[in-house]
PDB file of C-alpha atoms in Angstrom:
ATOM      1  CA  UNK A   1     104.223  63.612 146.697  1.00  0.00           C
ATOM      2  CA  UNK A   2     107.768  63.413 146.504  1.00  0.00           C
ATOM      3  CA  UNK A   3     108.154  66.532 144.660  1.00  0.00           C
ATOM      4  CA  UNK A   4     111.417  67.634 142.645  1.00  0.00           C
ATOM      5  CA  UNK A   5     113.734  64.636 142.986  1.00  0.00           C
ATOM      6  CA  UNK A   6     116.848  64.407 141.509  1.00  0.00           C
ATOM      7  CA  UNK A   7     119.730  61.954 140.881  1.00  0.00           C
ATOM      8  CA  UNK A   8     122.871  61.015 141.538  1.00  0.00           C
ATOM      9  CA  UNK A   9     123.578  63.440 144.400  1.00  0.00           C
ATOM     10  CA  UNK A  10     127.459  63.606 144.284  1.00  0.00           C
ATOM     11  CA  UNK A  11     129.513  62.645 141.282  1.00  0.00           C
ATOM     12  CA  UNK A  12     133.189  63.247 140.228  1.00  0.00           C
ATOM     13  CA  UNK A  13     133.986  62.782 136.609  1.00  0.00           C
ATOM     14  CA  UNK A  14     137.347  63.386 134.711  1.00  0.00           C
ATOM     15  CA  UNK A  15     138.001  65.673 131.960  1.00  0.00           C
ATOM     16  CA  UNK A  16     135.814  64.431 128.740  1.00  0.00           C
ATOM     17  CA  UNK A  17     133.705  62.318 130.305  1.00  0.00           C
ATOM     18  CA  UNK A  18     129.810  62.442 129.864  1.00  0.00           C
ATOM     19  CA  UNK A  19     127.143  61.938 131.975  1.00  0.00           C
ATOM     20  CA  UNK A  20     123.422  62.472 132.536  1.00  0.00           C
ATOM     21  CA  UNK A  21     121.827  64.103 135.474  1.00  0.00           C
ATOM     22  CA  UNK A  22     118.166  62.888 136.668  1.00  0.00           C
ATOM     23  CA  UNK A  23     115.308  64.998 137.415  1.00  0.00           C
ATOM     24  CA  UNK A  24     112.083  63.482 138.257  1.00  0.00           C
ATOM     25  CA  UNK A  25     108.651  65.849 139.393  1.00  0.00           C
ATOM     26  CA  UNK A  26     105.541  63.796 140.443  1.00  0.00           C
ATOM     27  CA  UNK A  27     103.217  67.128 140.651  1.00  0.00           C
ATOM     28  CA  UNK A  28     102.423  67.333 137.107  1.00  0.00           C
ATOM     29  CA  UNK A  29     103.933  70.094 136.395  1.00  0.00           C
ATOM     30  CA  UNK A  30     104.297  71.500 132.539  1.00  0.00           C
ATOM     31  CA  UNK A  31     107.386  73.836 133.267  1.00  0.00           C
ATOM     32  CA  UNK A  32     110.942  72.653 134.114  1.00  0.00           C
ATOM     33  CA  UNK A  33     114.343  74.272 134.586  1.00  0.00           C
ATOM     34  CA  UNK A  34     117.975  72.989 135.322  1.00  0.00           C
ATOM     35  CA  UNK A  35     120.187  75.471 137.102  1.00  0.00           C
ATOM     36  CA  UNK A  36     123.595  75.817 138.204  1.00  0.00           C
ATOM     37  CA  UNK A  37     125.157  77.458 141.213  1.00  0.00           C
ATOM     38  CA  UNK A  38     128.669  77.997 141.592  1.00  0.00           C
ATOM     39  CA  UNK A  39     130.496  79.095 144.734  1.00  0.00           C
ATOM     40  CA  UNK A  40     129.674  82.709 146.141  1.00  0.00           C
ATOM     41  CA  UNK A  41     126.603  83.138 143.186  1.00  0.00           C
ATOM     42  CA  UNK A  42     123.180  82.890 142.536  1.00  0.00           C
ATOM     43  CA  UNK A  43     121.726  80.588 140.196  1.00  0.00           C
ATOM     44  CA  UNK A  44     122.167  80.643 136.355  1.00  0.00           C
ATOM     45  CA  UNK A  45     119.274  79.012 133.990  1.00  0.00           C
ATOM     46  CA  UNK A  46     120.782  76.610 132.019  1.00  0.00           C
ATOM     47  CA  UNK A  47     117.852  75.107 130.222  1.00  0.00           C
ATOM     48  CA  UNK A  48     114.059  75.211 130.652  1.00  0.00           C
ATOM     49  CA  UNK A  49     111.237  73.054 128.920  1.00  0.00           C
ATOM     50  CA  UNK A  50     107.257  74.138 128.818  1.00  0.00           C
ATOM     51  CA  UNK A  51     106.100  71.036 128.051  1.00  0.00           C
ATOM     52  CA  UNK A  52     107.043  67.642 126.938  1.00  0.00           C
ATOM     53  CA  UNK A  53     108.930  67.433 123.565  1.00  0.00           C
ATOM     54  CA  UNK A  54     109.544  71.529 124.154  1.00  0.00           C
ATOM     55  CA  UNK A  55     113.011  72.885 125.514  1.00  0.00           C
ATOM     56  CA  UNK A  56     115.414  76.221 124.780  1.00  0.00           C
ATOM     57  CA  UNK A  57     117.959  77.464 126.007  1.00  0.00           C
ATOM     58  CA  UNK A  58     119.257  79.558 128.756  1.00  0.00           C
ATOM     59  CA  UNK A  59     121.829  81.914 130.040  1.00  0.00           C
ATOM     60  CA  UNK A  60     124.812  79.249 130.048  1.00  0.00           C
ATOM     61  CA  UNK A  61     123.577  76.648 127.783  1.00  0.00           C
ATOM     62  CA  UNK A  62     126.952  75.726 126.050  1.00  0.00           C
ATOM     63  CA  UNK A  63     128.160  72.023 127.063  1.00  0.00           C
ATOM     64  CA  UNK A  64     125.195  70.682 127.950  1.00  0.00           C
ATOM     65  CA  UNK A  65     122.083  69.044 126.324  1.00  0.00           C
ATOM     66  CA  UNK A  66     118.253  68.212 127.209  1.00  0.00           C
ATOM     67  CA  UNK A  67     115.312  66.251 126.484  1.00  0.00           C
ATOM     68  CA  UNK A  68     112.231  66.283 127.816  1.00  0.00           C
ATOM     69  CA  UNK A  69     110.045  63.190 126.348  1.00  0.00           C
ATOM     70  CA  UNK A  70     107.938  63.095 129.556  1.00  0.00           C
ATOM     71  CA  UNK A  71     105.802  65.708 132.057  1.00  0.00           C
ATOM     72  CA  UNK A  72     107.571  64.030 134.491  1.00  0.00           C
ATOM     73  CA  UNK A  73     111.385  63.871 133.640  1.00  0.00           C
ATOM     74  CA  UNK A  74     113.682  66.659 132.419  1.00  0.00           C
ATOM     75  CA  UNK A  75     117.401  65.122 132.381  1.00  0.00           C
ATOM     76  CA  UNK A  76     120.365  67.125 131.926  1.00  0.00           C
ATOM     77  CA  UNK A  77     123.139  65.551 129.457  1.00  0.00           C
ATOM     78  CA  UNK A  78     126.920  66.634 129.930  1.00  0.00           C
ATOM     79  CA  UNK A  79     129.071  66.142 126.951  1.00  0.00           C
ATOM     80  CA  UNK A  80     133.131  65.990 127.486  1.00  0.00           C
ATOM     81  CA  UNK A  81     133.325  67.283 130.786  1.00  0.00           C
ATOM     82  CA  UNK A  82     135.572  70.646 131.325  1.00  0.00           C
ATOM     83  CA  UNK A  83     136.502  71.570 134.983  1.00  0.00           C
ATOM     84  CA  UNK A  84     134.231  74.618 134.351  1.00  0.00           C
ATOM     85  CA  UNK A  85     131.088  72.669 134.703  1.00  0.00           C
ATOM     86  CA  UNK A  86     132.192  72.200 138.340  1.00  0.00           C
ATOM     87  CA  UNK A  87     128.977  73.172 140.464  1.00  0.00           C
ATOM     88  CA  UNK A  88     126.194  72.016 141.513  1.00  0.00           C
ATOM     89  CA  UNK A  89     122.957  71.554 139.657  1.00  0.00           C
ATOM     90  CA  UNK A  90     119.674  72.235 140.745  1.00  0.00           C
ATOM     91  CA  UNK A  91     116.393  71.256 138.738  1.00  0.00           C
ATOM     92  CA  UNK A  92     112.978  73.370 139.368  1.00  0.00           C
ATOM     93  CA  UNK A  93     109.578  72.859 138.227  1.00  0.00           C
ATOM     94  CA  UNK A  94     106.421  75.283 138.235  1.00  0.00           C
ATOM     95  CA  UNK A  95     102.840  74.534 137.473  1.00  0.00           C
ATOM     96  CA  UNK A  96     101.745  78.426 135.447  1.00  0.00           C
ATOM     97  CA  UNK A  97     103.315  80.657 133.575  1.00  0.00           C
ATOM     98  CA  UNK A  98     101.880  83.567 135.872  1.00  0.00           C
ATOM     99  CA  UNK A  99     104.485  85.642 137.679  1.00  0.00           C
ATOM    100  CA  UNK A 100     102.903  84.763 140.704  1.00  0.00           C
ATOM    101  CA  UNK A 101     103.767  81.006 140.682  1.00  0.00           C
ATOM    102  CA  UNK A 102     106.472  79.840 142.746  1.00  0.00           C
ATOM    103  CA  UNK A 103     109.191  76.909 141.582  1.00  0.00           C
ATOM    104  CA  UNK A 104     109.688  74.261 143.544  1.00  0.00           C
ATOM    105  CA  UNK A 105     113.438  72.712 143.374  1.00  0.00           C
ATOM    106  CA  UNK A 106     115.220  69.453 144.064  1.00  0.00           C
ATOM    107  CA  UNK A 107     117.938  68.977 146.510  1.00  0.00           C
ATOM    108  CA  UNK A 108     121.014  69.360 143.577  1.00  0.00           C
ATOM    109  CA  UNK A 109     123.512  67.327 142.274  1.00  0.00           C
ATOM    110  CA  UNK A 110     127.092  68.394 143.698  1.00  0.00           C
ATOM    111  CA  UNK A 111     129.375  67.434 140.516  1.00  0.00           C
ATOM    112  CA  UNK A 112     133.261  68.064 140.451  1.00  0.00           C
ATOM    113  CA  UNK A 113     135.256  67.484 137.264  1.00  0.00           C
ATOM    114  CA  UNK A 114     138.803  66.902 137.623  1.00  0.00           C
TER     115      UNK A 114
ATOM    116  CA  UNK B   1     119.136  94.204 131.815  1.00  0.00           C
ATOM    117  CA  UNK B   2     117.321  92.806 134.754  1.00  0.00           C
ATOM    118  CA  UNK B   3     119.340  92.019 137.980  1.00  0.00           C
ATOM    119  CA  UNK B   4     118.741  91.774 141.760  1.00  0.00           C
ATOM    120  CA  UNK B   5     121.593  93.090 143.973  1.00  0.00           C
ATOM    121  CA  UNK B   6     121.790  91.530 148.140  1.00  0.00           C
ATOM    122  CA  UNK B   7     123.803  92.918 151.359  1.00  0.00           C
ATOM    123  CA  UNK B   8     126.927  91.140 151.026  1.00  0.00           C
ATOM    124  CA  UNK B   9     127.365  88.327 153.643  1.00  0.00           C
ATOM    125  CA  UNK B  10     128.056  86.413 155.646  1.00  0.00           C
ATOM    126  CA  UNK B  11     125.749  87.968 158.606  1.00  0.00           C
ATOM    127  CA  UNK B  12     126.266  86.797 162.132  1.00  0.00           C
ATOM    128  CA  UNK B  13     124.163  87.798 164.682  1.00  0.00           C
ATOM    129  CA  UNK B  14     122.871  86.324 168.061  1.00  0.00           C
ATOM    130  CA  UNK B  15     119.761  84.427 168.775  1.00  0.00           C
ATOM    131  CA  UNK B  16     116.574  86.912 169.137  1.00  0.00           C
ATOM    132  CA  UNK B  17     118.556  89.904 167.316  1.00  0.00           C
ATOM    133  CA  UNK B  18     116.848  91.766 164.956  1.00  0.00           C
ATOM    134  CA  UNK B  19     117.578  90.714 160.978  1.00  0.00           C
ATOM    135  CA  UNK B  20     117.738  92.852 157.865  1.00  0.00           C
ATOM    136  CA  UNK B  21     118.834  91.609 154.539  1.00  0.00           C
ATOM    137  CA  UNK B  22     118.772  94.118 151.522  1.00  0.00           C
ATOM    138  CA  UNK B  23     117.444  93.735 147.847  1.00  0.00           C
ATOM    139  CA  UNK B  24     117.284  95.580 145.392  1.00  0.00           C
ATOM    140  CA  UNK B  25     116.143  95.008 141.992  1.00  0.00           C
ATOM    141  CA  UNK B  26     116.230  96.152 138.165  1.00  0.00           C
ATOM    142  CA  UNK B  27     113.397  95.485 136.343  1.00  0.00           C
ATOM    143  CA  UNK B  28     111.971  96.874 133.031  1.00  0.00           C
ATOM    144  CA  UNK B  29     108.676  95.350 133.588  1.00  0.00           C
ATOM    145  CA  UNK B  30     106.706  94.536 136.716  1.00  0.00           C
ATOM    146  CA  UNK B  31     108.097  91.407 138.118  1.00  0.00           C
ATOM    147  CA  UNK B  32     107.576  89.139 140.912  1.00  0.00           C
ATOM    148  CA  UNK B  33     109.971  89.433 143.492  1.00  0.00           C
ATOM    149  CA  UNK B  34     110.709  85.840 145.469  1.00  0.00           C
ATOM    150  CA  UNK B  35     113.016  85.484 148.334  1.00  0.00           C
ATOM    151  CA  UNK B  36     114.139  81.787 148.522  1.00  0.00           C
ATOM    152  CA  UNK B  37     115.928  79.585 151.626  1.00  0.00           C
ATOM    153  CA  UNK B  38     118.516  77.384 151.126  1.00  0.00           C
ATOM    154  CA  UNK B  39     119.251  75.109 154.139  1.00  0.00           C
ATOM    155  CA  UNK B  40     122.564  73.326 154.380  1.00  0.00           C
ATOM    156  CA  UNK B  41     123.107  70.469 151.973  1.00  0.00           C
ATOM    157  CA  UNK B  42     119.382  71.486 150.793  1.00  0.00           C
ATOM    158  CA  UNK B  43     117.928  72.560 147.487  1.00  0.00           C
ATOM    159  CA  UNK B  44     116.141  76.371 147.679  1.00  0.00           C
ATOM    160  CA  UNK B  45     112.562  76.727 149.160  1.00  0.00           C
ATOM    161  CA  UNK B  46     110.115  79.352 148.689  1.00  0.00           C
ATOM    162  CA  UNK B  47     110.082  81.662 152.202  1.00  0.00           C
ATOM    163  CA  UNK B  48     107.648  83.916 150.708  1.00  0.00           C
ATOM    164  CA  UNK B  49     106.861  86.335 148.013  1.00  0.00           C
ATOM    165  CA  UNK B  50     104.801  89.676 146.447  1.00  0.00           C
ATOM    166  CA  UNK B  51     103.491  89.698 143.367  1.00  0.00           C
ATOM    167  CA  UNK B  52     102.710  93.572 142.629  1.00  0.00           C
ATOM    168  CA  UNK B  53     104.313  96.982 144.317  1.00  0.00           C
ATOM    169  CA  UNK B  54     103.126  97.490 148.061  1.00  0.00           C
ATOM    170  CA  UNK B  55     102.100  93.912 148.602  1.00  0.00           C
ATOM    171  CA  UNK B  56     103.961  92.230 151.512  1.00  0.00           C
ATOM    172  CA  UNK B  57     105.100  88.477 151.680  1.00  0.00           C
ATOM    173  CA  UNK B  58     105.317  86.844 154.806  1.00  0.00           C
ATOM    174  CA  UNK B  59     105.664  83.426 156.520  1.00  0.00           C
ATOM    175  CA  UNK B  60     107.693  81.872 159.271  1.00  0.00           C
ATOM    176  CA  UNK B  61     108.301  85.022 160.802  1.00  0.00           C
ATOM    177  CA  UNK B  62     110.208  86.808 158.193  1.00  0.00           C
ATOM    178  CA  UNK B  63     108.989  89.799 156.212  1.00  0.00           C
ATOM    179  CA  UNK B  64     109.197  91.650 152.760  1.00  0.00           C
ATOM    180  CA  UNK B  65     107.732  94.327 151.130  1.00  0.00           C
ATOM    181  CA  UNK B  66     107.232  94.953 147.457  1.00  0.00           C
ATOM    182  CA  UNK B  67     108.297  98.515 147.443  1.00  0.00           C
ATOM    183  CA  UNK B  68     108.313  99.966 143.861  1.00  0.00           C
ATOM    184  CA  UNK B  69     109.595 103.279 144.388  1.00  0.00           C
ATOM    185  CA  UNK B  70     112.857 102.195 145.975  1.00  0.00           C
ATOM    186  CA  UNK B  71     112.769  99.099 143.803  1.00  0.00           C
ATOM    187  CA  UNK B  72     113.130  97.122 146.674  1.00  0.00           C
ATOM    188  CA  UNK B  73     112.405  93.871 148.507  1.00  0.00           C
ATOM    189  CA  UNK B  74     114.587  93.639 152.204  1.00  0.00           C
ATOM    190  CA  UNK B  75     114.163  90.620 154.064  1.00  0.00           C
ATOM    191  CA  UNK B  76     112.977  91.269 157.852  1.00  0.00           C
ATOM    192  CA  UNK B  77     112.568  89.420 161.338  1.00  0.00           C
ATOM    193  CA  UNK B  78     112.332  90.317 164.467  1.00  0.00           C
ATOM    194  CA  UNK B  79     113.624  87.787 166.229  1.00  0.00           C
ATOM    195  CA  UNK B  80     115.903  85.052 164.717  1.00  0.00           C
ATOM    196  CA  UNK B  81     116.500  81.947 165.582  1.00  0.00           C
ATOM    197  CA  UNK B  82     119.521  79.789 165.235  1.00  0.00           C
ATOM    198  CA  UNK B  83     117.041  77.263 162.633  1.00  0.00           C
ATOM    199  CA  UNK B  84     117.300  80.658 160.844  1.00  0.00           C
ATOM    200  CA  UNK B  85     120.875  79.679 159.985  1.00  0.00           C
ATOM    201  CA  UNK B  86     120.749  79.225 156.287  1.00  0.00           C
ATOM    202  CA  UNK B  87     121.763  81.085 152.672  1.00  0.00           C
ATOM    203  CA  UNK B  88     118.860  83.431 151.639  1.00  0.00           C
ATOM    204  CA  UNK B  89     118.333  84.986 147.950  1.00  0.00           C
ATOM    205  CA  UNK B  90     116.125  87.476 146.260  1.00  0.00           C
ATOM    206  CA  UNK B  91     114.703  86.707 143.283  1.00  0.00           C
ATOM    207  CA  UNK B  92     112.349  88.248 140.213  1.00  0.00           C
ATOM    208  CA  UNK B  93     110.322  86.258 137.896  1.00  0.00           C
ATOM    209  CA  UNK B  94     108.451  87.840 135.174  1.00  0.00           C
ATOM    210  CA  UNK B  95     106.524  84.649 134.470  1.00  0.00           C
ATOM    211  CA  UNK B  96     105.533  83.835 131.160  1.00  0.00           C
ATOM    212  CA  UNK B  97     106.336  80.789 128.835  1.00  0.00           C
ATOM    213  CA  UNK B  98     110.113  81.161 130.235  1.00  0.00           C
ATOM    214  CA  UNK B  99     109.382  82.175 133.801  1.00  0.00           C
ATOM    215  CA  UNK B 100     112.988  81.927 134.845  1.00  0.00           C
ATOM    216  CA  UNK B 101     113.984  83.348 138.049  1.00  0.00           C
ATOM    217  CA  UNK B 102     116.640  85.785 138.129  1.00  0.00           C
ATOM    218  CA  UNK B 103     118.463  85.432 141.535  1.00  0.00           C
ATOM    219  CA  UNK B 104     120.781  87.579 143.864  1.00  0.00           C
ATOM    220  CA  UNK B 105     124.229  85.837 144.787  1.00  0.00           C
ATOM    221  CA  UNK B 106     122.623  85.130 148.588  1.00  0.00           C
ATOM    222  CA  UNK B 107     123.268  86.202 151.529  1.00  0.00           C
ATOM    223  CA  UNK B 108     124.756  84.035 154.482  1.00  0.00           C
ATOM    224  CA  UNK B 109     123.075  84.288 157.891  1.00  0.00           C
ATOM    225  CA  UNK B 110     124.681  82.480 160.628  1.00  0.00           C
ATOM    226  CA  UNK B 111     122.799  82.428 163.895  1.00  0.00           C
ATOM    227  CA  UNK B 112     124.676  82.008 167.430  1.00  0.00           C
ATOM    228  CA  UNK B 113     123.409  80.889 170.585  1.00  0.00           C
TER     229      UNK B 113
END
């Protein structure tokens, strides 16, 4: 299994540019999460899906858009970058919904807006 | 509402030195409490985890105890090694259709020879 695999793993965009970021999970898992970390923090949910054709939204959900039409993929759409959206982006997935059940995460996407 | 509080970092300490990383946690239900690797250039791995008060998570050498009383989860081992070098966080999940994790800001641990 390749696991959580994600893509591109660097990018630089200017200001108002869009972009998608790639997440691909091969363990057939129903639950999927994008993340960001920035500098000095832990990670913030973004946006989480349950199921294919199922997302909502998390803690810092403004700027960025989702679609999950797939178990396996869960991409992450940036509209008009802003230099806040500087971080790096890490996508999860989780086979239950018990507390017990761990994520497993891809290697991130390091993204600078300038 | 619910947040998980580390040691600031970074840590350095010497090869086979004793570690200790605090966290703490506040909860209004009876989470999961995770603490999660990240190596450099790396996405996060599961170290280990407890899933109810008094259990203990362990693997690799490294420690934690799900200690309800002082809401607390530190992060032991008794010997590290310089492959120990890495960013470590704390974590609660309360599972469910959401199951987000709710992380610390991590904790830098820089290993010597």
């Amino acid at each position: 299994n390749a696991g959580v695999t994600q893509t591109p793993k660097f990018r630089i965009l200017k200001i108002g540019q869009s972009m998608t970021l790639q997440c691909a999970q091969d363990m057939n898992h129903n639950y999927m999460y994008w993340y960001r970390q920035d500098p000095g923090m832990g990670l913030k949910l973004i946006y989480y899906s349950v199921g294919a054709g199922i997302t909502d939204k998390g803690e810092v959900p403004n700027g960025y858009n989702v679609s999950r039409s797939t178990t396996e993929d869960f991409p992450l759409r940036l509209e008009l970058a802003a230099p806040s959206q500087t971080s790096v982006y890490f996508c999860a997935s989780r086979f239950g919904q018990g507390k017990g059940y761990e994520q497993y995460f891809g290697p991130g996407t390091r993204l600078t807006v300038t | 509402g619910d947040s998980v509080t580390q040691m600031e970092g970074p840590v350095t300490l010497s090869e086979e030195a004793f570690l200790t990383i605090n966290c703490t946690y506040t909860a209004t239900g009876y989470p999961s409490l995770f603490w999660y690797v990240q190596y450099p250039g790396e996405g996060l791995q599961l170290l280990l985890k407890a899933t109810k008060a008094d259990d203990k998570g362990s693997n690799k050498g490294f420690e934690a105890t799900y200690r309800k009383e002082t809401t607390s989860f530190h992060l032991e081992k008794g010997s590290v090694q310089v492959s120990d070098s890495a960013v470590y966080f704390c974590a609660l999940n309360y599972g469910g259709s959401q199951g987000n994790l709710i992380f610390g800001k991590g904790t830098k641990l820089s290993v010597k020879p």
